[in-house]
Amino acid sequence: MEHESSEMSELSRRSNRRSGILRRLDGRIAAIGFVLPLIVYLLIFYAAPLIQNISMSLHRYTRRTFVTGDAPFAGLDIYREVITSSEFWPVVLQTLIFVVVSLVFQYVIGLALAVFFNDNFKLSGLLRGIMLIPWLLPLIVSGTTWQWMMNPDSGILNKFLGLFGIAPIWWLQADHSLWAVTIANIWLGIPFNLVILYSGLQNISVDLYEAAALDGCNAWNRFWNITFPLLRPVTSITLLLGFVYTLKVVDVIWVMSMGTGSSKTLATWAYSMAFGKGTSATIKYSQAAVLGSILILVALVFGFIYLWVQKSQEEN
């Protein structure tokens, strides 16, 4: 009897061990099943275009070799040609002006509106909804509208300036086009900043403001000592996302000025070389890929900064 009981215990242990192994195996198969579509998606839509872009930047592509795929290898020569060209650094400067000025004004105006709407007065919801209209419109419609408003002859902006005796401004010509597209981009980015910063304000306790008011703090002191410090995590995320988004803006600039004159940025320059003019003399696939790689590198750097900031905020 003791011998039979021992054998049954051994069989039971083996059965339990086998069941445990099968459960762990099922769990791993299920985990792989969930992760596999994501990996395939990343490989097809992120890794493959990125690798193809880098490959194009290292080969001299023409229309013929773009089809046949036998472009000669050029290494880093194309990078050197682009970076040492007379256009590169002026375009980098114009891109920096476009991005920095857009971010500063979008943030300041978005924050002022968020603080204004945080009081929850009558019609606050309706007015906030109206403020979101630029965000809801297709970018082509927005660009076309601003192009019409900045028309030197019939545009509403010049008519308004004329009331004060100011001569018409040729907004979309070479010298002024950078400021024209920057104004339009600021208008487009304000709703994004408003929504994010308003959400951040909702998380600040009203008790802090009431305590500060009892201590005699005026509105500016309450903003500077309570609102601004507590809004800092949201601010960092807003500015980082705004930077990456603004860096790659093409559509609005292209609709308004076709990226000519001072409105040429790295993104519109790359687009015009790859697709813009459509003639053999202007199509430069490899140079466009070089500019694309530079933009991807800058965006990746700020993307990693964004992840680092987010992780730091979660830990704090």
PDB file of C-alpha atoms in Angstrom:
ATOM      1  CA  MET A   1       0.000   0.000   0.000  1.00  0.00           C
ATOM      2  CA  GLU A   2       2.813   2.375   0.905  1.00  0.00           C
ATOM      3  CA  HIS A   3       4.482   1.639  -2.439  1.00  0.00           C
ATOM      4  CA  GLU A   4       1.246   2.374  -4.373  1.00  0.00           C
ATOM      5  CA  SER A   5       0.689   5.586  -2.392  1.00  0.00           C
ATOM      6  CA  SER A   6       4.216   6.766  -3.187  1.00  0.00           C
ATOM      7  CA  GLU A   7       3.717   6.116  -6.906  1.00  0.00           C
ATOM      8  CA  MET A   8       0.437   8.082  -6.900  1.00  0.00           C
ATOM      9  CA  SER A   9       2.097  11.037  -5.162  1.00  0.00           C
ATOM     10  CA  GLU A  10       4.887  11.002  -7.745  1.00  0.00           C
ATOM     11  CA  LEU A  11       2.345  10.925 -10.603  1.00  0.00           C
ATOM     12  CA  SER A  12       0.439  13.801  -9.001  1.00  0.00           C
ATOM     13  CA  ARG A  13       3.619  15.917  -8.702  1.00  0.00           C
ATOM     14  CA  ARG A  14       4.506  15.213 -12.341  1.00  0.00           C
ATOM     15  CA  SER A  15       0.996  16.160 -13.420  1.00  0.00           C
ATOM     16  CA  ASN A  16       1.111  19.425 -11.452  1.00  0.00           C
ATOM     17  CA  ARG A  17       4.563  20.264 -12.870  1.00  0.00           C
ATOM     18  CA  ARG A  18       3.346  19.584 -16.415  1.00  0.00           C
ATOM     19  CA  SER A  19       0.283  21.779 -15.833  1.00  0.00           C
ATOM     20  CA  GLY A  20       2.486  24.587 -14.528  1.00  0.00           C
ATOM     21  CA  ILE A  21       4.773  24.408 -17.585  1.00  0.00           C
ATOM     22  CA  LEU A  22       1.763  24.470 -19.935  1.00  0.00           C
ATOM     23  CA  ARG A  23       0.288  27.494 -18.121  1.00  0.00           C
ATOM     24  CA  ARG A  24       3.581  29.406 -18.366  1.00  0.00           C
ATOM     25  CA  LEU A  25       3.906  28.430 -22.038  1.00  0.00           C
ATOM     26  CA  ASP A  26       0.345  29.590 -22.741  1.00  0.00           C
ATOM     27  CA  GLY A  27       1.104  32.902 -21.017  1.00  0.00           C
ATOM     28  CA  ARG A  28       4.213  33.456 -23.127  1.00  0.00           C
ATOM     29  CA  ILE A  29       2.380  32.573 -26.344  1.00  0.00           C
ATOM     30  CA  ALA A  30      -0.406  35.007 -25.413  1.00  0.00           C
ATOM     31  CA  ALA A  31       2.149  37.739 -24.652  1.00  0.00           C
ATOM     32  CA  ILE A  32       3.884  37.180 -27.997  1.00  0.00           C
ATOM     33  CA  GLY A  33       0.481  37.242 -29.710  1.00  0.00           C
ATOM     34  CA  PHE A  34      -0.262  40.670 -28.218  1.00  0.00           C
ATOM     35  CA  VAL A  35       3.177  42.150 -28.956  1.00  0.00           C
ATOM     36  CA  LEU A  36       3.653  40.690 -32.446  1.00  0.00           C
ATOM     37  CA  PRO A  37       1.175  43.014 -34.279  1.00  0.00           C
ATOM     38  CA  LEU A  38       2.847  46.032 -32.666  1.00  0.00           C
ATOM     39  CA  ILE A  39       6.308  44.827 -33.753  1.00  0.00           C
ATOM     40  CA  VAL A  40       5.083  44.234 -37.327  1.00  0.00           C
ATOM     41  CA  TYR A  41       3.435  47.673 -37.361  1.00  0.00           C
ATOM     42  CA  LEU A  42       6.633  49.382 -36.143  1.00  0.00           C
ATOM     43  CA  LEU A  43       8.785  47.525 -38.672  1.00  0.00           C
ATOM     44  CA  ILE A  44       6.522  48.348 -41.638  1.00  0.00           C
ATOM     45  CA  PHE A  45       5.565  51.954 -40.879  1.00  0.00           C
ATOM     46  CA  TYR A  46       8.568  53.222 -38.879  1.00  0.00           C
ATOM     47  CA  ALA A  47      11.717  51.144 -39.330  1.00  0.00           C
ATOM     48  CA  ALA A  48      11.378  50.437 -43.089  1.00  0.00           C
ATOM     49  CA  PRO A  49      10.819  54.105 -44.171  1.00  0.00           C
ATOM     50  CA  LEU A  50      13.599  55.251 -41.853  1.00  0.00           C
ATOM     51  CA  ILE A  51      16.069  52.712 -43.257  1.00  0.00           C
ATOM     52  CA  GLN A  52      14.997  53.552 -46.825  1.00  0.00           C
ATOM     53  CA  ASN A  53      15.484  57.282 -46.170  1.00  0.00           C
ATOM     54  CA  ILE A  54      18.992  56.718 -44.765  1.00  0.00           C
ATOM     55  CA  SER A  55      19.828  54.470 -47.722  1.00  0.00           C
ATOM     56  CA  MET A  56      18.640  57.155 -50.183  1.00  0.00           C
ATOM     57  CA  SER A  57      20.778  59.758 -48.444  1.00  0.00           C
ATOM     58  CA  LEU A  58      23.857  57.583 -49.006  1.00  0.00           C
ATOM     59  CA  HIS A  59      23.198  56.903 -52.743  1.00  0.00           C
ATOM     60  CA  ARG A  60      22.927  59.291 -55.678  1.00  0.00           C
ATOM     61  CA  TYR A  61      19.334  58.810 -56.833  1.00  0.00           C
ATOM     62  CA  THR A  62      17.916  60.204 -60.062  1.00  0.00           C
ATOM     63  CA  ARG A  63      14.533  59.579 -61.658  1.00  0.00           C
ATOM     64  CA  ARG A  64      15.950  56.595 -63.564  1.00  0.00           C
ATOM     65  CA  THR A  65      17.824  55.051 -60.627  1.00  0.00           C
ATOM     66  CA  PHE A  66      14.824  55.693 -58.393  1.00  0.00           C
ATOM     67  CA  VAL A  67      12.942  53.227 -60.610  1.00  0.00           C
ATOM     68  CA  THR A  68      15.751  50.787 -61.381  1.00  0.00           C
ATOM     69  CA  GLY A  69      17.248  50.888 -57.861  1.00  0.00           C
ATOM     70  CA  ASP A  70      20.893  50.878 -59.059  1.00  0.00           C
ATOM     71  CA  ALA A  71      21.912  54.274 -57.656  1.00  0.00           C
ATOM     72  CA  PRO A  72      25.691  54.567 -57.080  1.00  0.00           C
ATOM     73  CA  PHE A  73      26.887  54.635 -53.479  1.00  0.00           C
ATOM     74  CA  ALA A  74      28.123  58.083 -52.412  1.00  0.00           C
ATOM     75  CA  GLY A  75      28.658  57.628 -48.681  1.00  0.00           C
ATOM     76  CA  LEU A  76      28.631  60.893 -46.733  1.00  0.00           C
ATOM     77  CA  ASP A  77      29.468  63.033 -49.787  1.00  0.00           C
ATOM     78  CA  ILE A  78      25.839  64.129 -50.178  1.00  0.00           C
ATOM     79  CA  TYR A  79      25.662  65.125 -46.503  1.00  0.00           C
ATOM     80  CA  ARG A  80      28.819  67.237 -46.998  1.00  0.00           C
ATOM     81  CA  GLU A  81      27.393  68.838 -50.164  1.00  0.00           C
ATOM     82  CA  VAL A  82      24.141  69.785 -48.433  1.00  0.00           C
ATOM     83  CA  ILE A  83      25.709  71.090 -45.219  1.00  0.00           C
ATOM     84  CA  THR A  84      28.400  73.121 -47.052  1.00  0.00           C
ATOM     85  CA  SER A  85      25.963  74.584 -49.606  1.00  0.00           C
ATOM     86  CA  SER A  86      25.334  78.332 -49.429  1.00  0.00           C
ATOM     87  CA  GLU A  87      21.640  77.750 -48.653  1.00  0.00           C
ATOM     88  CA  PHE A  88      21.928  75.371 -45.709  1.00  0.00           C
ATOM     89  CA  TRP A  89      22.795  77.658 -42.780  1.00  0.00           C
ATOM     90  CA  PRO A  90      20.441  80.503 -43.796  1.00  0.00           C
ATOM     91  CA  VAL A  91      17.641  77.931 -44.017  1.00  0.00           C
ATOM     92  CA  VAL A  92      18.617  76.519 -40.607  1.00  0.00           C
ATOM     93  CA  LEU A  93      18.431  80.050 -39.161  1.00  0.00           C
ATOM     94  CA  GLN A  94      15.026  80.648 -40.775  1.00  0.00           C
ATOM     95  CA  THR A  95      13.816  77.303 -39.395  1.00  0.00           C
ATOM     96  CA  LEU A  96      14.995  78.237 -35.891  1.00  0.00           C
ATOM     97  CA  ILE A  97      13.255  81.629 -36.075  1.00  0.00           C
ATOM     98  CA  PHE A  98      10.050  80.002 -37.327  1.00  0.00           C
ATOM     99  CA  VAL A  99      10.085  77.340 -34.589  1.00  0.00           C
ATOM    100  CA  VAL A 100      11.184  79.480 -31.630  1.00  0.00           C
ATOM    101  CA  VAL A 101       8.949  82.486 -32.357  1.00  0.00           C
ATOM    102  CA  SER A 102       5.972  80.179 -32.989  1.00  0.00           C
ATOM    103  CA  LEU A 103       6.538  78.278 -29.723  1.00  0.00           C
ATOM    104  CA  VAL A 104       6.989  81.403 -27.593  1.00  0.00           C
ATOM    105  CA  PHE A 105       3.846  83.146 -28.850  1.00  0.00           C
ATOM    106  CA  GLN A 106       1.748  79.971 -28.937  1.00  0.00           C
ATOM    107  CA  TYR A 107       2.685  79.210 -25.326  1.00  0.00           C
ATOM    108  CA  VAL A 108       2.284  82.737 -23.936  1.00  0.00           C
ATOM    109  CA  ILE A 109      -1.073  83.347 -25.636  1.00  0.00           C
ATOM    110  CA  GLY A 110      -2.275  79.791 -24.870  1.00  0.00           C
ATOM    111  CA  LEU A 111      -1.339  80.204 -21.187  1.00  0.00           C
ATOM    112  CA  ALA A 112      -3.036  83.605 -20.934  1.00  0.00           C
ATOM    113  CA  LEU A 113      -6.221  82.180 -22.444  1.00  0.00           C
ATOM    114  CA  ALA A 114      -6.071  79.080 -20.194  1.00  0.00           C
ATOM    115  CA  VAL A 115      -5.791  81.277 -17.070  1.00  0.00           C
ATOM    116  CA  PHE A 116      -8.606  83.474 -18.397  1.00  0.00           C
ATOM    117  CA  PHE A 117     -10.948  80.530 -18.994  1.00  0.00           C
ATOM    118  CA  ASN A 118     -10.006  78.881 -15.697  1.00  0.00           C
ATOM    119  CA  ASP A 119     -12.375  81.245 -13.864  1.00  0.00           C
ATOM    120  CA  ASN A 120     -15.347  79.381 -15.386  1.00  0.00           C
ATOM    121  CA  PHE A 121     -17.475  82.421 -16.077  1.00  0.00           C
ATOM    122  CA  LYS A 122     -20.674  82.387 -18.149  1.00  0.00           C
ATOM    123  CA  LEU A 123     -20.204  81.337 -21.780  1.00  0.00           C
ATOM    124  CA  SER A 124     -16.716  80.054 -20.895  1.00  0.00           C
ATOM    125  CA  GLY A 125     -17.412  76.693 -22.517  1.00  0.00           C
ATOM    126  CA  LEU A 126     -18.828  78.285 -25.675  1.00  0.00           C
ATOM    127  CA  LEU A 127     -15.863  80.644 -26.043  1.00  0.00           C
ATOM    128  CA  ARG A 128     -13.408  77.794 -25.469  1.00  0.00           C
ATOM    129  CA  GLY A 129     -15.152  75.846 -28.215  1.00  0.00           C
ATOM    130  CA  ILE A 130     -14.805  78.791 -30.602  1.00  0.00           C
ATOM    131  CA  MET A 131     -11.105  79.046 -29.753  1.00  0.00           C
ATOM    132  CA  LEU A 132     -10.658  75.460 -30.957  1.00  0.00           C
ATOM    133  CA  ILE A 133     -11.809  76.246 -34.509  1.00  0.00           C
ATOM    134  CA  PRO A 134      -8.280  76.782 -35.910  1.00  0.00           C
ATOM    135  CA  TRP A 135      -7.392  73.328 -34.609  1.00  0.00           C
ATOM    136  CA  LEU A 136     -10.404  71.726 -36.297  1.00  0.00           C
ATOM    137  CA  LEU A 137      -9.975  73.279 -39.731  1.00  0.00           C
ATOM    138  CA  PRO A 138      -7.988  71.420 -42.418  1.00  0.00           C
ATOM    139  CA  LEU A 139      -4.534  72.979 -42.720  1.00  0.00           C
ATOM    140  CA  ILE A 140      -5.063  73.697 -46.420  1.00  0.00           C
ATOM    141  CA  VAL A 141      -8.165  75.726 -45.593  1.00  0.00           C
ATOM    142  CA  SER A 142      -6.310  77.630 -42.862  1.00  0.00           C
ATOM    143  CA  GLY A 143      -3.360  78.349 -45.172  1.00  0.00           C
ATOM    144  CA  THR A 144      -5.643  79.537 -47.968  1.00  0.00           C
ATOM    145  CA  THR A 145      -7.558  81.791 -45.568  1.00  0.00           C
ATOM    146  CA  TRP A 146      -4.369  83.420 -44.294  1.00  0.00           C
ATOM    147  CA  GLN A 147      -3.121  83.786 -47.865  1.00  0.00           C
ATOM    148  CA  TRP A 148      -6.299  85.704 -48.708  1.00  0.00           C
ATOM    149  CA  MET A 149      -6.100  87.822 -45.545  1.00  0.00           C
ATOM    150  CA  MET A 150      -2.497  88.777 -46.378  1.00  0.00           C
ATOM    151  CA  ASN A 151      -3.147  89.648 -49.997  1.00  0.00           C
ATOM    152  CA  PRO A 152      -1.440  93.037 -50.578  1.00  0.00           C
ATOM    153  CA  ASP A 153      -4.357  94.449 -52.593  1.00  0.00           C
ATOM    154  CA  SER A 154      -7.557  92.926 -51.200  1.00  0.00           C
ATOM    155  CA  GLY A 155      -6.391  91.368 -47.924  1.00  0.00           C
ATOM    156  CA  ILE A 156      -8.157  92.358 -44.729  1.00  0.00           C
ATOM    157  CA  LEU A 157      -4.867  92.839 -42.827  1.00  0.00           C
ATOM    158  CA  ASN A 158      -3.629  95.601 -45.113  1.00  0.00           C
ATOM    159  CA  LYS A 159      -7.049  97.249 -45.081  1.00  0.00           C
ATOM    160  CA  PHE A 160      -6.932  97.237 -41.270  1.00  0.00           C
ATOM    161  CA  LEU A 161      -3.390  98.675 -41.217  1.00  0.00           C
ATOM    162  CA  GLY A 162      -4.508 101.305 -43.736  1.00  0.00           C
ATOM    163  CA  LEU A 163      -6.934 102.684 -41.108  1.00  0.00           C
ATOM    164  CA  PHE A 164      -3.857 103.775 -39.161  1.00  0.00           C
ATOM    165  CA  GLY A 165      -2.087 105.175 -42.199  1.00  0.00           C
ATOM    166  CA  ILE A 166       0.300 102.210 -42.582  1.00  0.00           C
ATOM    167  CA  ALA A 167       1.311 101.415 -46.160  1.00  0.00           C
ATOM    168  CA  PRO A 168       0.340  97.982 -47.569  1.00  0.00           C
ATOM    169  CA  ILE A 169       2.767  95.181 -46.683  1.00  0.00           C
ATOM    170  CA  TRP A 170       3.683  92.512 -49.223  1.00  0.00           C
ATOM    171  CA  TRP A 171       3.306  89.766 -46.664  1.00  0.00           C
ATOM    172  CA  LEU A 172       4.027  86.773 -48.890  1.00  0.00           C
ATOM    173  CA  GLN A 173       6.951  88.152 -50.833  1.00  0.00           C
ATOM    174  CA  ALA A 174      10.544  87.146 -50.132  1.00  0.00           C
ATOM    175  CA  ASP A 175      11.451  89.457 -47.262  1.00  0.00           C
ATOM    176  CA  HIS A 176       8.231  89.171 -45.247  1.00  0.00           C
ATOM    177  CA  SER A 177       7.100  85.640 -46.018  1.00  0.00           C
ATOM    178  CA  LEU A 178       8.827  84.139 -42.948  1.00  0.00           C
ATOM    179  CA  TRP A 179       6.851  86.404 -40.609  1.00  0.00           C
ATOM    180  CA  ALA A 180       3.649  85.811 -42.571  1.00  0.00           C
ATOM    181  CA  VAL A 181       3.819  82.018 -42.213  1.00  0.00           C
ATOM    182  CA  THR A 182       4.950  82.361 -38.588  1.00  0.00           C
ATOM    183  CA  ILE A 183       1.857  84.449 -37.748  1.00  0.00           C
ATOM    184  CA  ALA A 184      -0.372  81.841 -39.372  1.00  0.00           C
ATOM    185  CA  ASN A 185       1.384  79.011 -37.534  1.00  0.00           C
ATOM    186  CA  ILE A 186       1.041  80.811 -34.187  1.00  0.00           C
ATOM    187  CA  TRP A 187      -2.703  81.109 -34.796  1.00  0.00           C
ATOM    188  CA  LEU A 188      -2.898  77.401 -35.599  1.00  0.00           C
ATOM    189  CA  GLY A 189      -0.942  76.306 -32.502  1.00  0.00           C
ATOM    190  CA  ILE A 190      -2.743  78.382 -29.863  1.00  0.00           C
ATOM    191  CA  PRO A 191      -5.687  75.917 -29.413  1.00  0.00           C
ATOM    192  CA  PHE A 192      -3.294  73.019 -28.697  1.00  0.00           C
ATOM    193  CA  ASN A 193      -1.514  75.034 -26.001  1.00  0.00           C
ATOM    194  CA  LEU A 194      -4.838  76.250 -24.615  1.00  0.00           C
ATOM    195  CA  VAL A 195      -6.261  72.736 -24.258  1.00  0.00           C
ATOM    196  CA  ILE A 196      -3.156  71.219 -22.646  1.00  0.00           C
ATOM    197  CA  LEU A 197      -2.493  74.124 -20.273  1.00  0.00           C
ATOM    198  CA  TYR A 198      -6.176  74.437 -19.318  1.00  0.00           C
ATOM    199  CA  SER A 199      -6.169  70.721 -18.411  1.00  0.00           C
ATOM    200  CA  GLY A 200      -3.088  71.330 -16.276  1.00  0.00           C
ATOM    201  CA  LEU A 201      -4.789  74.216 -14.471  1.00  0.00           C
ATOM    202  CA  GLN A 202      -7.732  71.978 -13.566  1.00  0.00           C
ATOM    203  CA  ASN A 203      -5.366  69.823 -11.480  1.00  0.00           C
ATOM    204  CA  ILE A 204      -4.227  72.711  -9.264  1.00  0.00           C
ATOM    205  CA  SER A 205      -6.160  72.787  -5.991  1.00  0.00           C
ATOM    206  CA  VAL A 206      -8.372  75.824  -5.402  1.00  0.00           C
ATOM    207  CA  ASP A 207      -7.382  75.696  -1.718  1.00  0.00           C
ATOM    208  CA  LEU A 208      -3.911  76.964  -2.630  1.00  0.00           C
ATOM    209  CA  TYR A 209      -5.365  80.081  -4.247  1.00  0.00           C
ATOM    210  CA  GLU A 210      -7.730  80.662  -1.314  1.00  0.00           C
ATOM    211  CA  ALA A 211      -4.871  80.349   1.185  1.00  0.00           C
ATOM    212  CA  ALA A 212      -2.736  82.746  -0.879  1.00  0.00           C
ATOM    213  CA  ALA A 213      -5.610  85.232  -1.062  1.00  0.00           C
ATOM    214  CA  LEU A 214      -5.970  85.109   2.736  1.00  0.00           C
ATOM    215  CA  ASP A 215      -2.248  85.862   3.001  1.00  0.00           C
ATOM    216  CA  GLY A 216      -2.789  88.982   0.902  1.00  0.00           C
ATOM    217  CA  CYS A 217      -1.223  87.771  -2.382  1.00  0.00           C
ATOM    218  CA  ASN A 218      -2.400  89.670  -5.436  1.00  0.00           C
ATOM    219  CA  ALA A 219      -3.280  88.033  -8.757  1.00  0.00           C
ATOM    220  CA  TRP A 220       0.244  88.290 -10.179  1.00  0.00           C
ATOM    221  CA  ASN A 221       1.817  86.762  -7.038  1.00  0.00           C
ATOM    222  CA  ARG A 222      -0.684  83.895  -7.117  1.00  0.00           C
ATOM    223  CA  PHE A 223       0.141  83.245 -10.756  1.00  0.00           C
ATOM    224  CA  TRP A 224       3.913  83.475 -10.311  1.00  0.00           C
ATOM    225  CA  ASN A 225       4.174  81.507  -7.046  1.00  0.00           C
ATOM    226  CA  ILE A 226       1.405  78.906  -7.524  1.00  0.00           C
ATOM    227  CA  THR A 227       0.193  78.573 -11.097  1.00  0.00           C
ATOM    228  CA  PHE A 228       3.466  78.782 -12.992  1.00  0.00           C
ATOM    229  CA  PRO A 229       5.531  76.384 -10.780  1.00  0.00           C
ATOM    230  CA  LEU A 230       2.755  73.778 -10.568  1.00  0.00           C
ATOM    231  CA  LEU A 231       2.180  74.032 -14.307  1.00  0.00           C
ATOM    232  CA  ARG A 232       5.844  73.352 -15.097  1.00  0.00           C
ATOM    233  CA  PRO A 233       5.433  69.605 -15.897  1.00  0.00           C
ATOM    234  CA  VAL A 234       2.626  70.389 -18.363  1.00  0.00           C
ATOM    235  CA  THR A 235       4.665  73.263 -19.796  1.00  0.00           C
ATOM    236  CA  SER A 236       7.658  71.054 -20.566  1.00  0.00           C
ATOM    237  CA  ILE A 237       5.495  68.491 -22.350  1.00  0.00           C
ATOM    238  CA  THR A 238       3.635  71.190 -24.294  1.00  0.00           C
ATOM    239  CA  LEU A 239       6.819  72.878 -25.488  1.00  0.00           C
ATOM    240  CA  LEU A 240       8.524  69.620 -26.456  1.00  0.00           C
ATOM    241  CA  LEU A 241       5.561  68.384 -28.463  1.00  0.00           C
ATOM    242  CA  GLY A 242       5.136  71.823 -30.013  1.00  0.00           C
ATOM    243  CA  PHE A 243       8.788  71.884 -31.043  1.00  0.00           C
ATOM    244  CA  VAL A 244       8.613  68.527 -32.831  1.00  0.00           C
ATOM    245  CA  TYR A 245       5.329  69.472 -34.527  1.00  0.00           C
ATOM    246  CA  THR A 246       6.515  72.927 -35.638  1.00  0.00           C
ATOM    247  CA  LEU A 247       9.824  71.604 -36.952  1.00  0.00           C
ATOM    248  CA  LYS A 248       8.041  69.479 -39.562  1.00  0.00           C
ATOM    249  CA  VAL A 249       5.394  71.973 -40.702  1.00  0.00           C
ATOM    250  CA  VAL A 250       5.112  71.964 -44.514  1.00  0.00           C
ATOM    251  CA  ASP A 251       1.474  72.273 -45.593  1.00  0.00           C
ATOM    252  CA  VAL A 252       0.643  75.753 -44.288  1.00  0.00           C
ATOM    253  CA  ILE A 253       3.932  77.246 -45.518  1.00  0.00           C
ATOM    254  CA  TRP A 254       3.558  75.574 -48.888  1.00  0.00           C
ATOM    255  CA  VAL A 255      -0.014  76.782 -49.377  1.00  0.00           C
ATOM    256  CA  MET A 256       0.853  80.357 -48.406  1.00  0.00           C
ATOM    257  CA  SER A 257       4.252  80.917 -50.047  1.00  0.00           C
ATOM    258  CA  MET A 258       5.416  77.588 -51.556  1.00  0.00           C
ATOM    259  CA  GLY A 259       8.422  77.784 -49.229  1.00  0.00           C
ATOM    260  CA  THR A 260      10.085  80.555 -51.196  1.00  0.00           C
ATOM    261  CA  GLY A 261      12.185  83.468 -49.945  1.00  0.00           C
ATOM    262  CA  SER A 262      12.631  83.758 -46.209  1.00  0.00           C
ATOM    263  CA  SER A 263       9.851  81.236 -45.531  1.00  0.00           C
ATOM    264  CA  LYS A 264      12.017  78.343 -46.729  1.00  0.00           C
ATOM    265  CA  THR A 265      12.576  75.937 -43.818  1.00  0.00           C
ATOM    266  CA  LEU A 266      14.347  72.592 -43.688  1.00  0.00           C
ATOM    267  CA  ALA A 267      11.033  70.769 -44.065  1.00  0.00           C
ATOM    268  CA  THR A 268       9.800  72.791 -47.065  1.00  0.00           C
ATOM    269  CA  TRP A 269      13.259  72.679 -48.660  1.00  0.00           C
ATOM    270  CA  ALA A 270      13.268  68.885 -48.437  1.00  0.00           C
ATOM    271  CA  TYR A 271       9.715  68.728 -49.823  1.00  0.00           C
ATOM    272  CA  SER A 272      10.524  71.023 -52.774  1.00  0.00           C
ATOM    273  CA  MET A 273      13.567  68.940 -53.723  1.00  0.00           C
ATOM    274  CA  ALA A 274      11.668  65.658 -53.513  1.00  0.00           C
ATOM    275  CA  PHE A 275       8.271  66.635 -54.953  1.00  0.00           C
ATOM    276  CA  GLY A 276       7.770  70.380 -55.244  1.00  0.00           C
ATOM    277  CA  LYS A 277       8.781  71.560 -58.694  1.00  0.00           C
ATOM    278  CA  GLY A 278       8.452  68.275 -60.555  1.00  0.00           C
ATOM    279  CA  THR A 279      11.220  68.885 -63.124  1.00  0.00           C
ATOM    280  CA  SER A 280      14.396  66.880 -63.634  1.00  0.00           C
ATOM    281  CA  ALA A 281      16.545  69.904 -62.814  1.00  0.00           C
ATOM    282  CA  THR A 282      14.959  70.470 -59.415  1.00  0.00           C
ATOM    283  CA  ILE A 283      14.321  66.920 -58.235  1.00  0.00           C
ATOM    284  CA  LYS A 284      17.093  65.851 -55.857  1.00  0.00           C
ATOM    285  CA  TYR A 285      15.955  62.757 -54.029  1.00  0.00           C
ATOM    286  CA  SER A 286      19.222  62.139 -52.188  1.00  0.00           C
ATOM    287  CA  GLN A 287      19.579  65.728 -50.949  1.00  0.00           C
ATOM    288  CA  ALA A 288      15.962  65.649 -49.807  1.00  0.00           C
ATOM    289  CA  ALA A 289      16.690  62.413 -47.934  1.00  0.00           C
ATOM    290  CA  VAL A 290      19.683  64.071 -46.244  1.00  0.00           C
ATOM    291  CA  LEU A 291      17.471  66.910 -45.002  1.00  0.00           C
ATOM    292  CA  GLY A 292      14.887  64.344 -43.911  1.00  0.00           C
ATOM    293  CA  SER A 293      17.539  62.456 -41.934  1.00  0.00           C
ATOM    294  CA  ILE A 294      18.643  65.684 -40.220  1.00  0.00           C
ATOM    295  CA  LEU A 295      15.054  66.475 -39.248  1.00  0.00           C
ATOM    296  CA  ILE A 296      14.524  62.922 -37.988  1.00  0.00           C
ATOM    297  CA  LEU A 297      17.696  63.158 -35.901  1.00  0.00           C
ATOM    298  CA  VAL A 298      16.621  66.456 -34.316  1.00  0.00           C
ATOM    299  CA  ALA A 299      13.115  65.104 -33.667  1.00  0.00           C
ATOM    300  CA  LEU A 300      14.567  61.933 -32.117  1.00  0.00           C
ATOM    301  CA  VAL A 301      16.766  63.964 -29.765  1.00  0.00           C
ATOM    302  CA  PHE A 302      13.775  65.940 -28.558  1.00  0.00           C
ATOM    303  CA  GLY A 303      11.683  62.763 -28.475  1.00  0.00           C
ATOM    304  CA  PHE A 304      14.172  61.200 -26.060  1.00  0.00           C
ATOM    305  CA  ILE A 305      14.148  64.421 -24.011  1.00  0.00           C
ATOM    306  CA  TYR A 306      10.347  64.138 -23.894  1.00  0.00           C
ATOM    307  CA  LEU A 307      10.570  60.542 -22.625  1.00  0.00           C
ATOM    308  CA  TRP A 308      13.165  61.554 -20.043  1.00  0.00           C
ATOM    309  CA  VAL A 309      11.010  64.445 -18.807  1.00  0.00           C
ATOM    310  CA  GLN A 310       7.940  62.199 -18.641  1.00  0.00           C
ATOM    311  CA  LYS A 311       9.845  59.539 -16.672  1.00  0.00           C
ATOM    312  CA  SER A 312      11.213  62.161 -14.270  1.00  0.00           C
ATOM    313  CA  GLN A 313       7.720  63.519 -13.671  1.00  0.00           C
ATOM    314  CA  GLU A 314       6.341  60.033 -13.012  1.00  0.00           C
ATOM    315  CA  GLU A 315       9.125  59.336 -10.506  1.00  0.00           C
ATOM    316  CA  ASN A 316       8.482  62.631  -8.733  1.00  0.00           C
TER     317      ASN A 316
END
